[in-house]
Amino acid sequence: MQRFSISLTWSICLVGFHAMIAAPVCAKEFKVLSEQTTTGFGHVESVAYDPKAKVLYTSDFGPDLKPGDKDGKGKITKVSLDGKIIEDGFLPAKGQTLNKPKGIWIKDGRLWVTDIDSVWEFDLKTRKGRKLDLPGIVFANDVAVIGEALFVSDNRSDQLVRVEPADFMERFAAPKITVLFKDKSIFPNGVYPGKSGTLLMVGFKGKDEPRGIYSMAPNKDPELLSDNIGMLDGLYMTSDGDVLATDWMTGSLFQWNKTTGVKKLATDFKGPADFCAFPNDKGLMVVVPDLVKGELRFVQLGK
């Protein structure tokens, strides 16, 4: 995945973006101001915000909740900021095939999305796409771009890989793929840019094996920042270091920092997956896909 300013009593700082995006928000403690749910989707795993077009893109498994099946039924759908479907199956274009697309990242008119053992890069204007196979990856989950590198998590084979350059669409030579770690008992799911060139990630294993929030500096091993919290999926970081994440174990969207720990913000999800967040005139809008229900929940956060 610009800079904004919003006047709120708890002083919001806006700098960056979500995977979509633009602008992590610096906040004390968020409160949920409102929630709205939209339906009409298949099984949505990830949502990304395009700050240029001011629209959302969702990765959708289609009718079957079988995340590892190569059934050719996956799609990317274009959605308005009020949850209306603008174009169902915006991607793939003719001649392209998506199976179970998951994590999405958007930057400068390009969209990256994982798909089981590969990652795609698409041009949002022309819809041209290029698929990159990821040897050794069995369940490509989330993606994030930092600088010229693309990071891809695999929570089933417990590894993280880096693809360089991130923009490989027009490149003749194959990009370089580097395994950054494997078998660290992290099982990385969501990934997101941290501070000072670090990469944040959250772990997803099983109900009896909770994982936490991790940070990884360049050329270093991942470091556990939090307690082991749950089965964590989506991830976003504010400019003051607070983390928003989703947890399948508790069915919630929560806020975390080292001082206050976990604070649940929205609950009663069946499958809270990879969300996006973007600033608006009320504070921060968080769009959380419920993979199991096939819904999008718009959670308005503010003072």
C-alpha positions as semicolon CSV with decimal commas, in nm:
position;residue;x (nm);y (nm);z (nm)
1;M;0,000;0,000;0,000
2;Q;-0,024;1,044;0,158
3;R;-0,072;1,226;0,432
4;F;-0,390;1,351;0,596
5;S;-0,481;1,556;0,899
6;I;-0,791;1,519;1,113
7;S;-0,882;1,716;1,423
8;L;-0,978;1,487;1,708
9;T;-0,937;1,537;2,079
10;W;-0,698;1,245;2,110
11;S;-0,471;1,382;1,838
12;I;-0,456;1,172;1,530
13;C;-0,137;1,146;1,328
14;L;-0,163;1,015;0,978
15;V;0,132;0,891;0,776
16;G;0,141;0,588;0,555
17;F;-0,123;0,345;0,434
18;H;-0,279;-0,010;0,456
19;A;-0,216;-0,272;0,222
20;M;-0,369;-0,150;0,089
21;I;-0,325;0,175;0,192
22;A;-0,272;0,490;0,301
23;A;-0,239;0,632;0,644
24;P;-0,188;0,458;0,973
25;V;-0,351;0,662;1,244
26;C;-0,187;0,763;1,568
27;A;-0,443;0,711;1,842
28;K;-0,478;0,659;2,213
29;E;-0,769;0,422;2,263
30;F;-1,013;0,375;1,981
31;K;-1,386;0,351;2,036
32;V;-1,636;0,197;1,797
33;L;-1,867;0,474;1,677
34;S;-2,075;0,261;1,441
35;E;-2,085;-0,071;1,257
36;Q;-2,249;-0,167;0,929
37;T;-2,253;-0,506;0,757
38;T;-2,287;-0,568;0,383
39;T;-2,358;-0,902;0,219
40;G;-2,377;-1,051;-0,130
41;F;-2,024;-1,191;-0,149
42;G;-1,889;-1,545;-0,174
43;H;-1,615;-1,602;0,084
44;V;-1,408;-1,284;0,124
45;E;-1,058;-1,333;0,268
46;S;-0,898;-0,992;0,221
47;V;-0,998;-0,630;0,160
48;A;-0,771;-0,358;0,023
49;Y;-0,824;0,016;-0,011
50;D;-0,713;0,203;-0,323
51;P;-0,649;0,561;-0,205
52;K;-0,630;0,699;-0,561
53;A;-0,964;0,566;-0,683
54;K;-1,118;0,560;-0,335
55;V;-1,259;0,212;-0,380
56;L;-1,212;-0,128;-0,219
57;Y;-1,098;-0,455;-0,372
58;T;-1,187;-0,789;-0,215
59;S;-1,028;-1,128;-0,268
60;D;-1,309;-1,385;-0,287
61;F;-1,287;-1,765;-0,282
62;G;-1,617;-1,789;-0,464
63;P;-1,895;-2,027;-0,354
64;D;-1,676;-2,286;-0,178
65;L;-1,495;-2,233;0,152
66;K;-1,205;-2,463;0,062
67;P;-0,896;-2,243;0,098
68;G;-0,648;-2,489;-0,053
69;D;-0,845;-2,601;-0,359
70;K;-0,724;-2,512;-0,707
71;D;-1,075;-2,485;-0,847
72;G;-1,040;-2,175;-1,065
73;K;-1,336;-2,006;-0,892
74;G;-1,152;-1,722;-0,716
75;K;-1,196;-1,357;-0,805
76;I;-1,120;-0,997;-0,713
77;T;-1,430;-0,777;-0,678
78;K;-1,441;-0,397;-0,690
79;V;-1,652;-0,245;-0,410
80;S;-1,756;0,108;-0,316
81;L;-1,676;0,262;0,022
82;D;-2,035;0,205;0,132
83;G;-2,016;-0,165;0,053
84;K;-2,190;-0,178;-0,285
85;I;-2,045;-0,409;-0,548
86;I;-1,918;-0,198;-0,839
87;E;-1,786;-0,487;-1,048
88;D;-1,815;-0,849;-0,945
89;G;-1,514;-1,040;-1,076
90;F;-1,311;-0,732;-1,171
91;L;-1,021;-0,979;-1,190
92;P;-0,908;-1,218;-1,325
93;A;-0,925;-1,104;-1,686
94;K;-0,966;-1,339;-1,980
95;G;-0,691;-1,600;-1,988
96;Q;-0,610;-1,559;-1,619
97;T;-0,710;-1,797;-1,339
98;L;-0,746;-1,736;-0,967
99;N;-0,819;-2,018;-0,726
100;K;-0,834;-1,905;-0,363
101;P;-0,692;-1,549;-0,360
102;K;-0,603;-1,424;-0,014
103;G;-0,393;-1,127;0,103
104;I;-0,395;-0,814;-0,116
105;W;-0,161;-0,515;-0,132
106;I;-0,220;-0,204;-0,347
107;K;0,039;0,054;-0,440
108;D;0,070;0,298;-0,730
109;G;-0,198;0,139;-0,943
110;R;-0,072;-0,216;-0,893
111;L;-0,240;-0,495;-0,699
112;W;-0,060;-0,798;-0,556
113;V;-0,255;-1,099;-0,433
114;T;-0,149;-1,442;-0,306
115;D;-0,302;-1,763;-0,441
116;I;-0,204;-2,087;-0,264
117;D;0,150;-2,142;-0,402
118;S;0,193;-1,825;-0,606
119;V;0,152;-1,449;-0,607
120;W;-0,004;-1,237;-0,882
121;E;0,069;-0,878;-0,977
122;F;-0,202;-0,691;-1,166
123;D;-0,223;-0,349;-1,327
124;L;-0,550;-0,197;-1,206
125;K;-0,593;0,013;-1,521
126;T;-0,521;-0,242;-1,794
127;R;-0,598;-0,555;-1,584
128;K;-0,286;-0,712;-1,722
129;G;-0,145;-0,966;-1,478
130;R;0,159;-1,181;-1,419
131;K;0,173;-1,488;-1,199
132;L;0,486;-1,579;-1,003
133;D;0,518;-1,932;-0,867
134;L;0,672;-1,954;-0,520
135;P;0,872;-2,278;-0,484
136;G;0,831;-2,436;-0,141
137;I;0,528;-2,225;-0,052
138;V;0,215;-2,430;0,017
139;F;-0,032;-2,173;0,155
140;A;0,064;-1,821;0,050
141;N;-0,134;-1,598;0,280
142;D;-0,060;-1,227;0,308
143;V;0,157;-0,976;0,121
144;A;0,319;-0,641;0,197
145;V;0,546;-0,413;-0,005
146;I;0,833;-0,234;0,169
147;G;1,056;-0,031;-0,060
148;E;1,132;-0,246;-0,364
149;A;1,061;-0,579;-0,193
150;L;0,746;-0,788;-0,163
151;F;0,701;-1,004;0,147
152;V;0,480;-1,314;0,139
153;S;0,375;-1,520;0,442
154;D;0,289;-1,891;0,453
155;N;0,122;-1,989;0,778
156;R;0,095;-2,361;0,699
157;S;0,460;-2,426;0,617
158;D;0,573;-2,164;0,873
159;Q;0,785;-1,946;0,650
160;L;0,828;-1,598;0,509
161;V;0,974;-1,516;0,168
162;R;1,093;-1,196;0,003
163;V;1,045;-1,125;-0,369
164;E;1,274;-0,868;-0,535
165;P;1,178;-0,655;-0,711
166;A;0,821;-0,631;-0,591
167;D;0,716;-0,493;-0,929
168;F;0,795;-0,786;-1,157
169;M;0,517;-0,723;-1,409
170;E;0,733;-0,604;-1,700
171;R;1,059;-0,759;-1,588
172;F;1,211;-1,007;-1,834
173;A;1,426;-1,189;-1,581
174;A;1,259;-1,380;-1,298
175;P;1,259;-1,190;-0,969
176;K;1,476;-1,314;-0,684
177;I;1,295;-1,518;-0,417
178;T;1,459;-1,546;-0,075
179;V;1,339;-1,751;0,223
180;L;1,379;-1,521;0,524
181;F;1,285;-1,782;0,782
182;K;1,130;-2,127;0,805
183;D;1,025;-2,347;1,098
184;K;1,040;-2,075;1,364
185;S;0,705;-2,185;1,513
186;I;0,551;-1,850;1,414
187;F;0,318;-1,961;1,134
188;P;0,297;-1,607;0,994
189;N;-0,034;-1,486;0,860
190;G;-0,084;-1,108;0,834
191;V;0,219;-0,893;0,746
192;Y;0,251;-0,514;0,757
193;P;0,530;-0,252;0,745
194;G;0,661;-0,164;1,090
195;K;0,886;0,118;1,201
196;S;1,245;0,176;1,084
197;G;1,232;-0,082;0,807
198;T;1,093;-0,362;1,022
199;L;0,819;-0,600;0,919
200;L;0,532;-0,680;1,154
201;M;0,356;-1,014;1,140
202;V;0,096;-1,208;1,335
203;G;0,082;-1,585;1,384
204;F;-0,200;-1,827;1,306
205;K;-0,175;-2,192;1,415
206;G;-0,463;-2,359;1,603
207;K;-0,707;-2,310;1,889
208;D;-0,478;-2,485;2,134
209;E;-0,164;-2,316;1,999
210;P;-0,213;-1,938;2,017
211;R;0,037;-1,709;1,851
212;G;0,118;-1,341;1,895
213;I;0,248;-1,027;1,728
214;Y;0,605;-1,031;1,596
215;S;0,853;-0,780;1,456
216;M;1,141;-0,861;1,226
217;A;1,427;-0,621;1,154
218;P;1,636;-0,661;0,837
219;N;1,877;-0,954;0,865
220;K;1,740;-1,047;1,208
221;D;1,519;-1,323;1,344
222;P;1,157;-1,238;1,431
223;E;1,099;-1,105;1,783
224;L;0,779;-1,171;1,981
225;L;0,630;-0,838;2,091
226;S;0,315;-0,956;2,267
227;D;0,189;-1,250;2,465
228;N;0,051;-1,539;2,264
229;I;-0,297;-1,405;2,191
230;G;-0,486;-1,632;1,955
231;M;-0,531;-1,728;1,590
232;L;-0,436;-1,394;1,436
233;D;-0,505;-1,293;1,077
234;G;-0,532;-0,930;0,959
235;L;-0,284;-0,665;1,073
236;Y;-0,243;-0,285;1,073
237;M;-0,010;-0,056;1,268
238;T;-0,069;0,302;1,379
239;S;0,212;0,558;1,368
240;D;0,256;0,542;1,747
241;G;0,306;0,166;1,736
242;D;-0,039;0,043;1,834
243;V;-0,155;-0,263;1,643
244;L;-0,499;-0,352;1,511
245;A;-0,548;-0,722;1,438
246;T;-0,818;-0,984;1,396
247;D;-0,843;-1,304;1,599
248;W;-1,034;-1,616;1,493
249;M;-1,015;-1,760;1,844
250;T;-1,225;-1,482;1,996
251;G;-1,398;-1,373;1,674
252;S;-1,281;-1,017;1,720
253;L;-1,103;-0,709;1,590
254;F;-0,875;-0,575;1,863
255;Q;-0,626;-0,300;1,946
256;W;-0,297;-0,385;2,116
257;N;0,001;-0,208;2,268
258;K;0,259;-0,308;2,527
259;T;0,106;-0,093;2,799
260;T;-0,262;-0,185;2,782
261;G;-0,242;-0,521;2,607
262;V;-0,546;-0,641;2,411
263;K;-0,862;-0,431;2,385
264;K;-1,146;-0,580;2,180
265;L;-1,313;-0,333;1,947
266;A;-1,563;-0,542;1,747
267;T;-1,680;-0,897;1,816
268;D;-1,909;-1,177;1,694
269;F;-1,716;-1,257;1,377
270;K;-1,704;-1,619;1,264
271;G;-1,399;-1,575;1,042
272;P;-1,238;-1,230;1,089
273;A;-0,979;-1,221;0,812
274;D;-0,745;-0,971;0,644
275;F;-0,891;-0,621;0,683
276;C;-0,804;-0,275;0,555
277;A;-0,817;0,061;0,731
278;F;-0,833;0,416;0,600
279;P;-0,890;0,760;0,755
280;N;-1,210;0,956;0,711
281;D;-1,370;1,260;0,867
282;K;-1,478;1,061;1,174
283;G;-1,146;0,892;1,244
284;L;-1,051;0,554;1,104
285;M;-1,270;0,322;0,900
286;V;-1,182;-0,047;0,930
287;V;-1,335;-0,290;0,679
288;V;-1,322;-0,646;0,810
289;P;-1,414;-0,943;0,592
290;D;-1,586;-1,235;0,760
291;L;-1,457;-1,524;0,552
292;V;-1,705;-1,775;0,693
293;K;-2,015;-1,556;0,664
294;G;-1,920;-1,398;0,330
295;E;-1,972;-1,047;0,464
296;L;-1,793;-0,715;0,501
297;R;-1,827;-0,528;0,828
298;F;-1,750;-0,156;0,825
299;V;-1,629;-0,058;1,172
300;Q;-1,601;0,317;1,227
301;L;-1,340;0,399;1,491
302;G;-1,305;0,738;1,656
303;K;-1,249;0,917;1,983
